[in-house]
Amino acid sequence: MTELRRGWTTGACATAATRAALRGLWGGAFPREVTIVLPHGQEARFAVAEAASGPGWAEAGVVKDAGDDPDVTHGALIRVRVAPSEGGLVFRAGEGVGTVTKPGLPIAPGEPAINPVPRTMIARVVEEEAASQGKDADIVVTVSIPGGEEIAGKTWNPRLGIVGGLSILGTTGIVRPFSCAAWIASIHRGIDVARAAGTSHVAGCTGATSEKVVQALYGLPDDAMLDMGDFAGGMLKYLRRHPVDRVTIGGGIGKITKLAQGAVDLHSARSQVDFDDLAHRFARTDLAQVATALQAAEMVGPALADWAAAAARERALEVLRPAEIAVDVVVIDRAGRVLGRAP
């Protein structure tokens, strides 16, 4: 099997672009490539894709390479402009970089959506370059991503209250292919935002159809909706430590059946419906031969969906203990019809 190629976070790219821009500002010549040190001590080298300067400013761009990860920001240009500030290091959001508007995120409302680790990485580069050139480290750093606002529509940013574009992210500087970490981190930030907004009832759903049904059933606001996807365990374990009053879990019969049978990672590559268990539970030997949980539900009738909802609710309560959180489960079919519920 071919090893999947790693990539770089937007935070690492912005740090590299900052270094190149500062050398253009203070050294007069832009480098073709730069090296930065990532948070865990590894060195990373980046090609400089573009550079420009004018009176009192310089900017450089790095094209994000996400490796073999299906990252929506792969191929995006991360551009940084630097200019002297009136005092200290100042971060600004340029074109395509969002601004935080809700509490609960690691950056305060009103600030550019440049996360703490990228800020620290950029600050270190500013200090290093200033020391090497004998300059003051009083710099305005403006990060832009051309087309970033459109790309942000494919991310969780609008729901998290980040408006106008993308976030500059990354805790390690490295994108690991098909990593679950970024998705789970987004679930956690969604919970943080909901709690900060005083939202007491949240919902985690496996997909867009179940989310639409659950939101309509309960009249929930957008900031109550968590993009759980396959990561029921990631959501429930974080809620155990950061509780709310109530959580609703919504999903198709297949994924809810897997949760009912004990799985908390619902991805098809990591858990499967146990059809022998269903055959035994409902005294139907023919269930052992079916291909999908939906097919089994059609054969058994409402009893299977109601059992799946109730058993999934018990599994969720088990993961949440000792936190006292009310749980209900909604099971739907592909058309969005409710097949079963556990109130």
XYZ file of C-alpha atoms in Angstrom:
343
model
C 0.000 0.000 0.000
C 1.318 3.454 -0.936
C 1.824 5.705 2.077
C -0.404 8.761 1.983
C 1.374 12.101 1.701
C 1.135 14.636 4.537
C 0.411 18.292 3.931
C 0.619 21.662 5.670
C -1.981 23.608 7.640
C -3.080 27.124 6.740
C -1.258 28.260 9.885
C 2.049 26.797 8.703
C 1.583 28.348 5.251
C 0.805 31.760 6.764
C 3.914 31.516 8.944
C 6.096 30.725 5.937
C 4.537 33.574 3.941
C 5.198 35.931 6.863
C 8.889 35.009 6.874
C 9.188 35.594 3.129
C 7.321 38.916 3.334
C 9.502 40.182 6.185
C 12.663 39.378 4.253
C 11.258 41.339 1.341
C 10.376 44.237 3.638
C 13.665 44.356 5.526
C 16.128 42.619 3.264
C 15.014 43.993 -0.064
C 15.040 40.613 -1.832
C 12.359 37.973 -1.604
C 13.540 34.388 -1.141
C 12.396 31.611 -3.456
C 11.725 29.394 -0.482
C 11.761 29.609 3.300
C 12.068 27.213 6.216
C 10.041 27.384 9.435
C 10.043 25.333 12.618
C 6.737 23.657 13.432
C 5.327 23.509 17.005
C 6.801 20.074 17.718
C 10.248 21.039 16.475
C 10.216 19.700 12.894
C 11.486 21.903 10.090
C 9.322 22.491 7.022
C 10.307 24.104 3.736
C 7.911 26.130 1.573
C 8.191 27.531 -1.931
C 7.256 31.200 -2.268
C 4.564 31.392 -4.942
C 4.313 35.174 -5.262
C 5.833 38.338 -3.838
C 5.215 42.080 -4.110
C 6.150 45.260 -2.280
C 5.342 48.935 -2.107
C 6.049 51.950 0.079
C 6.262 50.603 3.623
C 4.870 47.138 2.922
C 5.724 43.778 1.439
C 3.724 40.637 0.876
C 4.328 37.032 -0.085
C 2.142 34.057 -0.838
C 2.413 30.311 -0.297
C 0.133 27.775 -1.989
C -1.325 25.340 0.510
C -0.489 21.706 -0.142
C -2.771 19.466 1.925
C -0.996 16.318 0.759
C -3.409 13.449 0.146
C -6.035 14.822 2.528
C -9.367 15.880 0.923
C -9.029 19.383 2.353
C -11.193 22.144 0.842
C -8.305 24.596 1.202
C -5.871 22.463 -0.829
C -4.375 24.662 -3.544
C -5.484 27.917 -1.914
C -3.045 30.833 -1.883
C -2.205 31.983 1.636
C -0.999 35.565 1.294
C 0.555 37.673 4.045
C 1.247 41.410 3.931
C 3.532 42.958 6.536
C 3.946 46.620 7.414
C 5.239 48.558 10.432
C 2.737 49.001 13.263
C 2.472 51.785 15.810
C 3.325 49.320 18.555
C 3.482 45.550 18.982
C 2.379 42.730 16.742
C -1.072 43.254 15.202
C -3.081 40.649 13.309
C -5.616 41.625 10.660
C -7.980 39.655 8.445
C -7.595 40.400 4.762
C -9.677 39.121 1.866
C -11.054 35.637 2.472
C -10.070 35.366 6.150
C -12.946 35.401 8.597
C -13.715 37.406 11.697
C -14.975 35.810 14.912
C -18.446 37.016 15.927
C -19.505 34.553 18.662
C -18.023 33.708 22.064
C -16.837 30.180 22.805
C -13.978 29.998 20.313
C -10.311 30.323 21.326
C -10.238 33.777 19.694
C -12.388 36.604 21.079
C -15.277 38.094 19.058
C -14.134 40.879 16.784
C -10.715 39.324 16.219
C -9.424 37.865 12.941
C -9.979 34.094 12.814
C -6.283 33.331 13.206
C -6.019 30.652 15.871
C -3.653 30.762 18.859
C -0.996 28.319 17.588
C -0.608 30.037 14.188
C -0.399 33.391 16.015
C 2.384 31.994 18.181
C 4.225 30.594 15.148
C 3.943 33.898 13.281
C 5.035 35.878 16.341
C 8.148 33.713 16.661
C 9.052 34.303 13.013
C 8.559 38.069 13.398
C 10.852 38.094 16.441
C 13.510 35.985 14.681
C 13.519 38.077 11.521
C 13.521 41.345 13.481
C 16.493 40.188 15.552
C 18.434 39.080 12.485
C 17.829 42.402 10.689
C 18.217 44.658 13.738
C 14.613 45.870 13.409
C 11.741 46.413 15.822
C 9.190 43.594 15.930
C 6.305 46.082 15.688
C 4.490 44.682 12.683
C 0.983 44.498 11.256
C 0.410 41.036 9.781
C -2.542 40.856 7.390
C -3.463 37.366 6.224
C -5.560 36.892 3.077
C -6.877 33.911 1.137
C -8.211 34.926 -2.291
C -11.551 33.149 -2.763
C -11.613 32.205 0.904
C -15.118 33.480 1.575
C -16.536 31.143 -1.065
C -14.483 28.208 0.223
C -15.658 28.940 3.783
C -19.206 28.104 2.707
C -18.052 24.463 2.529
C -16.801 24.517 6.128
C -18.324 24.880 9.605
C -17.236 28.526 9.864
C -20.633 30.164 9.193
C -22.292 28.034 11.884
C -19.519 28.784 14.357
C -20.009 32.514 13.814
C -16.868 33.083 11.728
C -17.942 35.462 8.979
C -16.223 36.666 5.834
C -13.941 33.748 5.156
C -11.756 30.936 6.400
C -9.876 30.381 9.639
C -6.104 30.144 9.888
C -5.768 26.835 11.687
C -3.343 24.208 12.863
C -1.953 22.948 16.157
C 0.934 20.927 14.698
C 1.404 22.601 11.324
C 0.881 19.235 9.632
C -2.200 17.882 7.849
C -2.360 14.111 8.200
C -4.318 12.463 5.387
C -7.899 11.545 6.214
C -7.357 12.504 9.832
C -10.464 12.487 11.999
C -8.939 15.107 14.276
C -10.070 18.166 12.324
C -13.689 16.991 12.157
C -13.794 16.108 15.853
C -12.181 19.453 16.736
C -14.973 21.198 14.807
C -17.577 19.269 16.824
C -15.865 20.416 20.009
C -15.834 24.054 18.870
C -19.530 23.751 18.003
C -20.248 22.610 21.566
C -18.156 25.475 22.954
C -20.074 28.015 20.863
C -23.451 26.535 21.860
C -22.566 26.632 25.552
C -21.259 30.184 25.324
C -24.532 31.213 23.679
C -26.514 29.642 26.526
C -27.961 26.936 24.274
C -29.167 24.099 26.517
C -30.379 21.662 23.810
C -27.972 20.576 21.067
C -28.274 17.979 18.336
C -25.703 15.791 16.628
C -26.714 14.196 13.333
C -25.049 11.799 10.949
C -25.840 13.755 7.782
C -27.653 16.644 6.148
C -31.029 14.907 5.847
C -31.224 13.855 9.495
C -29.999 17.294 10.557
C -32.780 18.999 8.600
C -35.417 16.697 10.131
C -34.166 17.068 13.709
C -33.802 20.851 13.470
C -37.386 21.138 12.207
C -38.746 18.725 14.849
C -37.380 20.753 17.728
C -37.109 24.243 16.231
C -33.428 24.381 17.110
C -31.208 27.338 16.128
C -28.214 26.817 13.862
C -25.736 27.105 16.718
C -27.388 24.094 18.394
C -26.642 21.837 15.424
C -23.398 19.855 15.729
C -21.920 18.245 12.615
C -21.483 14.893 14.326
C -21.158 12.801 11.174
C -19.710 9.418 12.089
C -18.094 10.666 15.295
C -20.731 9.964 17.940
C -18.016 9.105 20.439
C -16.101 12.331 19.789
C -19.248 14.358 20.436
C -20.490 12.431 23.469
C -17.127 12.281 25.242
C -16.681 16.047 24.885
C -20.228 16.645 26.145
C -19.414 14.472 29.150
C -16.736 17.004 30.109
C -18.620 20.077 28.846
C -22.279 19.233 29.482
C -25.517 20.785 28.283
C -29.023 19.935 29.465
C -30.067 17.860 26.474
C -28.708 16.263 23.319
C -30.644 14.801 20.414
C -28.979 12.266 18.138
C -30.383 11.891 14.648
C -29.432 9.581 11.828
C -30.291 6.894 9.345
C -31.228 3.406 10.446
C -27.814 1.978 9.547
C -25.676 4.295 11.643
C -28.124 4.394 14.548
C -28.201 0.579 14.557
C -24.398 0.529 14.815
C -24.594 2.920 17.785
C -27.313 0.696 19.289
C -24.981 -2.296 18.957
C -22.202 -0.487 20.804
C -20.111 1.328 18.156
C -19.322 5.008 18.668
C -17.331 5.455 15.436
C -20.022 4.981 12.809
C -17.855 5.085 9.665
C -18.399 2.153 7.322
C -14.694 1.318 7.357
C -14.576 1.108 11.156
C -17.868 -0.462 12.234
C -20.533 -2.691 10.696
C -24.128 -3.622 11.475
C -24.230 -7.061 13.120
C -27.007 -8.791 11.160
C -26.644 -12.034 13.131
C -27.465 -10.025 16.242
C -30.578 -8.614 14.556
C -31.634 -12.092 13.434
C -31.346 -13.385 16.990
C -32.952 -10.316 18.578
C -36.040 -10.386 16.345
C -36.197 -14.174 15.890
C -35.874 -13.792 12.126
C -33.195 -16.007 10.611
C -33.650 -14.283 7.243
C -32.235 -11.053 8.724
C -28.788 -12.654 8.759
C -28.835 -12.597 4.956
C -29.838 -8.986 4.288
C -27.412 -6.378 2.970
C -28.519 -3.218 4.794
C -30.142 -2.158 8.038
C -32.813 -0.329 6.046
C -33.735 -3.602 4.352
C -33.943 -5.265 7.770
C -36.153 -2.448 9.044
C -38.491 -2.842 6.081
C -38.802 -6.577 6.836
C -39.351 -6.209 10.594
C -41.369 -3.015 10.594
C -41.396 -0.155 13.149
C -40.190 -2.406 15.982
C -36.634 -2.484 14.646
C -36.295 1.287 14.313
C -37.821 1.830 17.753
C -35.435 -0.735 19.258
C -32.452 0.903 17.502
C -33.447 4.332 18.807
C -33.898 3.078 22.381
C -30.689 1.038 22.406
C -28.710 3.905 20.841
C -30.057 6.197 23.548
C -28.838 3.769 26.239
C -25.410 3.565 24.584
C -25.188 7.354 24.477
C -26.157 7.638 28.154
C -23.477 5.073 28.979
C -20.792 7.179 27.249
C -22.052 10.389 28.872
C -22.006 9.117 32.466
C -21.521 10.572 35.031
C -22.753 13.755 33.314
C -26.519 14.099 33.711
C -27.637 14.938 30.187
C -31.057 14.104 28.758
C -30.796 12.146 25.504
C -33.289 11.377 22.764
C -32.762 9.674 19.411
C -34.502 10.107 16.060
C -34.164 7.500 13.286
C -34.976 8.482 9.693
C -34.947 6.959 6.240
C -33.255 8.400 3.150
C -36.328 10.477 2.310
C -36.317 12.104 5.730
C -39.292 10.187 7.145
C -39.097 9.406 10.865
C -38.882 5.623 11.351
C -38.421 5.496 15.118
C -37.788 7.643 18.178
C -36.562 7.213 21.724
C -37.766 10.219 23.720
